[in-house]
Every structure is written in C-alpha cells, then in structure tokens.
C-alpha cells in the first residue's frame, strides 16, 4: 500500500453540483478538506473548442450497461467528468422546484415525500441565485414569490423560444424568459473576480469558454481553493476503508496511474446517481436499508421538433431561454406530478443523430433533411418520474478497463411516465402547429439520473437522513442527485446545489455542538 498521509477533516468525492458547494462551505469554516475528482482540470479558454466532437472528453465515457424496456442513454446525456463534474456541460437551466414538488405522496398518494420541504431550501436557492449570477425575469409567474429578484436580466430569447412564445400565446399558455446560470452582463464572482457576459455562442451543452456559464470550476471551486481546499484531479476512488466500529477511516484512489491513500474523519460522497451507489455496492457500505441502487429515476424529457419558414439557427443563444410551468399540475392530468415546457437549442451533430435514431433518416434522406437544420426548432419537457421497484442499479459481472465491476441500470417507464409523455407530446404538437410548423415529429428521451441512495426519515426505507448522513455509517454523508426521494418537475442542478449547502451547514452545526 502507498504511504498514508495525515488525517484530514473531510474528503469529498466528486466536484460537481453536489460536491463543490459543500467543499467551499467546509473550507470557509476552516476545516482541512480534500476533494477527489476522477477527471482532469481543464482550462476553458484553451480546452473548450467550438466543436461538438472535440468536447467528448467532458462526458463520463466509461461504459455503463443499460437494461429495461426504456434503457437510459449515458454519457453526454446526463453525466460528466472533470473538475466541475456535469456542470461543465449542463445547459445552465436553473428553475427552482415548487413547494408541492416535495410532497407528491401527500398530494397524489404516489411516490415518496421529501423529509423536508421548500422552506428549508428557499434561503439556499436565493443565496445560489445571487452567488452564481443567475439571469432571469423580474416577475416569475409560477411558484412562491421571491424575496429578491434575480440579480441579472434574462438572456435573449433564441429562435426556438421566439416561436414557442408565439405558439403558446395563440393557445393561451403563459411563458416567461427562463432562469439560466449564465451571465447576461459582467458579474463579480466571489473567489474568482469578474466573469464575462454570455456571448450567445450556444455551446452550453459542451464547455463554456469564457466563464459566463456558472459551472463549478469558475464559481465554487475557486472559492474553495482560496480558502485552502486541496482539489486533486485525475483521482479515481476504488476503496473506502472502515474501522471495526464501522466508521469510515480513509479512501484509496488512483491518481495518474499511482495508487494513493488518504485518511479522513468524515467522507462526503458526491459522485452522482450512478457512481455513488456503485462505490457503496463495491465497498459493501451503507447497505442496511437495502435501498442502495434502488429507486432509480430519470426525468421524462420528450422533445418535439418542427420545420419553419423562419431562419432559426438553433445553434445560437442559450439553449433553454423560454419556460412555461402552466403544465406543472395540469387540470386535465391523468397522472401524478407534472412537467415544465422549455425551448431548446441544438448542435447539428447531436440533432442529426437524433433524427437518424427517431426517424431512420440515413444516407441521402438524412442529408436532405439536415439541409433544413437552420429552419428547425424544438420544445421539450422536464417531467416527474416516480420511483419503482423495476428501476434500479446493480453491479454487473463484466469489468471495465480499470478492472472494476460495471454498473448496470434497469429502467422501464411506468404508466405514470407514459401518461406524462403522452400529455406533453399533444401539448407541444399543438404549440408548434399554432406557431406555423410543418413536419412535426417527436423524439422520446429520458434525462438526468436521479435516486439510488435516497434520503428519508428512517433507515428502513432510505440510505441517508434528511441531513445527508448515512443511517448506518455515522461519518459518511451523501450529497448529489442520488439522495433525491422524487425526481421533481424541474431541472435538478439548482436543487442539488441547494441541498449541498444545506448538508454542509447541518454538518457544521453538528460539529459546533460537539465542540461545545
């Protein structure tokens, strides 16, 4: 074994939306903290080219096995690698969850309620919006009224958004400029300095090369480093060590091909809804509840595309610039929960692959269709998904290049997801028809990876408590989208960050009480 370092207060595995905020919070409190990130540390100005294929290194490209009737696509769709994690290529869409999102079982008798509600996260939502510099509307028509408005004005509406706005107006559907964690004007970032405004380059789904998008590498991680956090890239964790009482004592990882070992008093596992349960299963850790790997969810995310006479240029601007939450709880719903509508931008290679998969457009037919690329616009949804016994993650017998068991994820859309998708497709087709689209078609998809180590009130049916602490491992905390008890009918990034800050604060409160 490698030489053992001195014991640190906290090790954080993962530097995305779950790991980075709490890392900064812990470092600012004076704790000795080390972050381990499987991917590299990139220089946005040099490494993030305006080229889709050149950005493949930002995605978690290790093979993951998909099973079930609706196998989930991995990689660019929902997971990332590198200092900053998936926020390096998230679209920066940052709506807040609504109050009733946390109470699906209370309201519908389906799914599971969160162990806390909106009021617990509201101050963190507000803090994040102002720390990150979120661009959004002065008056947002859905959910609880904000105590403070967004710090920056909305970004310009892209072509798809303008058409969606027109179609929705015809149908009486309210719309609003969306909240995006991308700067509509220069903004001073604590720990970083001035960040420049968005240039409408449109590569949010890859890497932002001027720091306008609030990924963790230009926001929380520099702040953490400024307060002494030790961030170690290219560090792939394989083993979590424990003592005879079951407490975590250290972590074994490989950095640049060399095995390392670090001892810690507390471990924060923030590796996402695939790698977090994978590590727990590999190390037979926190398994008492039987819920590790269970309750996997993926947002319903069907897209509807149409061709227009207008010159749209779907590669320009922030991808999701318009939103509607009029479908958050539709009056004619035959399902639990709901969904939001958003305009979408898309890069040509990504779009061509979707057209080939959904419509069988190959060869000359595919080339002919792609000639209309600049006249094509899309809308998609982000909708609820209920936990189900058939949807889970397990370890496969097959090993990856590192000799580690691959994760196998089972996912089958259940009746509730199917009904949401059918309702949304009908609404989006109506919007595009009202906006003047022709050749309208749908691309079924499921976005984000959620669940697999959920929080709850009891270790009988949850892995961690309301503060992210494992029920059966006293110094293990989990903080990422794996702890979500329900999917929420909004994009998860802002809520992951809010939960991260809350977890850090609850941990620090406990530490202060212990010291008194």
Short mmCIF file of C-alpha atoms in Angstrom, two decimals, residues 12-22 64 78 85-87 114 116 121 267-280 292-293 297 448-455 463-469 476-488 492-504:
data_model
loop_
_atom_site.label_atom_id
_atom_site.label_comp_id
_atom_site.label_asym_id
_atom_site.label_seq_id
_atom_site.Cartn_x
_atom_site.Cartn_y
_atom_site.Cartn_z
CA UNK A 12 -15.18 14.97 -0.77
CA UNK A 13 -15.54 12.57 -3.73
CA UNK A 14 -16.80 14.47 -6.79
CA UNK A 15 -16.63 18.16 -7.67
CA UNK A 16 -19.92 18.75 -9.44
CA UNK A 17 -23.11 20.42 -8.23
CA UNK A 18 -23.22 18.15 -5.17
CA UNK A 19 -19.58 18.29 -4.08
CA UNK A 20 -18.34 21.78 -4.97
CA UNK A 21 -20.72 23.96 -2.89
CA UNK A 22 -20.22 21.97 0.30
CA UNK A 64 -22.37 1.76 -18.29
CA UNK A 78 -26.55 13.03 -18.06
CA UNK A 85 -18.42 17.45 -12.95
CA UNK A 86 -21.56 17.54 -15.07
CA UNK A 87 -21.85 21.31 -14.65
CA UNK A 114 -39.08 14.54 0.89
CA UNK A 116 -38.17 18.47 4.34
CA UNK A 121 -34.26 25.19 0.58
CA UNK A 267 -16.39 11.34 3.99
CA UNK A 268 -18.76 13.17 1.62
CA UNK A 269 -19.72 11.03 -1.34
CA UNK A 270 -20.89 13.31 -4.18
CA UNK A 271 -20.25 11.23 -7.29
CA UNK A 272 -23.73 11.24 -8.81
CA UNK A 273 -26.61 8.77 -9.01
CA UNK A 274 -24.52 6.15 -10.85
CA UNK A 275 -21.04 6.32 -9.32
CA UNK A 276 -22.25 6.94 -5.75
CA UNK A 277 -24.25 3.69 -5.44
CA UNK A 278 -21.59 1.88 -7.43
CA UNK A 279 -18.96 2.83 -4.85
CA UNK A 280 -21.28 1.88 -1.99
CA UNK A 292 -28.69 1.43 -2.28
CA UNK A 293 -29.12 1.31 -6.04
CA UNK A 297 -35.47 7.72 -11.73
CA UNK A 448 -30.82 13.02 -15.77
CA UNK A 449 -30.02 10.22 -13.35
CA UNK A 450 -31.82 10.50 -10.00
CA UNK A 451 -32.34 8.41 -6.89
CA UNK A 452 -30.37 5.25 -5.90
CA UNK A 453 -29.38 6.45 -2.37
CA UNK A 454 -32.43 8.36 -1.25
CA UNK A 455 -32.90 10.41 1.90
CA UNK A 463 -29.99 5.35 2.84
CA UNK A 464 -29.39 8.77 4.43
CA UNK A 465 -31.30 11.03 6.78
CA UNK A 466 -32.64 14.50 5.99
CA UNK A 467 -29.15 15.96 6.51
CA UNK A 468 -27.44 13.55 4.14
CA UNK A 469 -25.89 11.41 6.86
CA UNK A 476 -20.48 9.13 5.86
CA UNK A 477 -22.52 11.79 4.04
CA UNK A 478 -24.02 11.53 0.57
CA UNK A 479 -24.84 14.67 -1.36
CA UNK A 480 -25.82 14.57 -5.04
CA UNK A 481 -28.89 13.69 -7.10
CA UNK A 482 -28.81 10.14 -5.74
CA UNK A 483 -30.39 11.34 -2.46
CA UNK A 484 -33.50 12.82 -4.16
CA UNK A 485 -36.60 10.90 -2.94
CA UNK A 486 -38.52 12.13 -6.00
CA UNK A 487 -37.41 13.45 -9.36
CA UNK A 488 -39.01 16.94 -9.10
CA UNK A 492 -32.05 19.27 -10.86
CA UNK A 493 -28.85 21.38 -10.81
CA UNK A 494 -30.01 24.27 -8.62
CA UNK A 495 -31.66 21.91 -6.13
CA UNK A 496 -28.55 19.71 -5.96
CA UNK A 497 -26.51 22.81 -5.07
CA UNK A 498 -29.09 23.94 -2.51
CA UNK A 499 -29.09 20.51 -0.85
CA UNK A 500 -25.28 20.61 -0.89
CA UNK A 501 -25.14 23.90 1.02
CA UNK A 502 -27.80 22.71 3.45
CA UNK A 503 -25.89 19.45 4.07
CA UNK A 504 -22.70 21.41 4.76
#
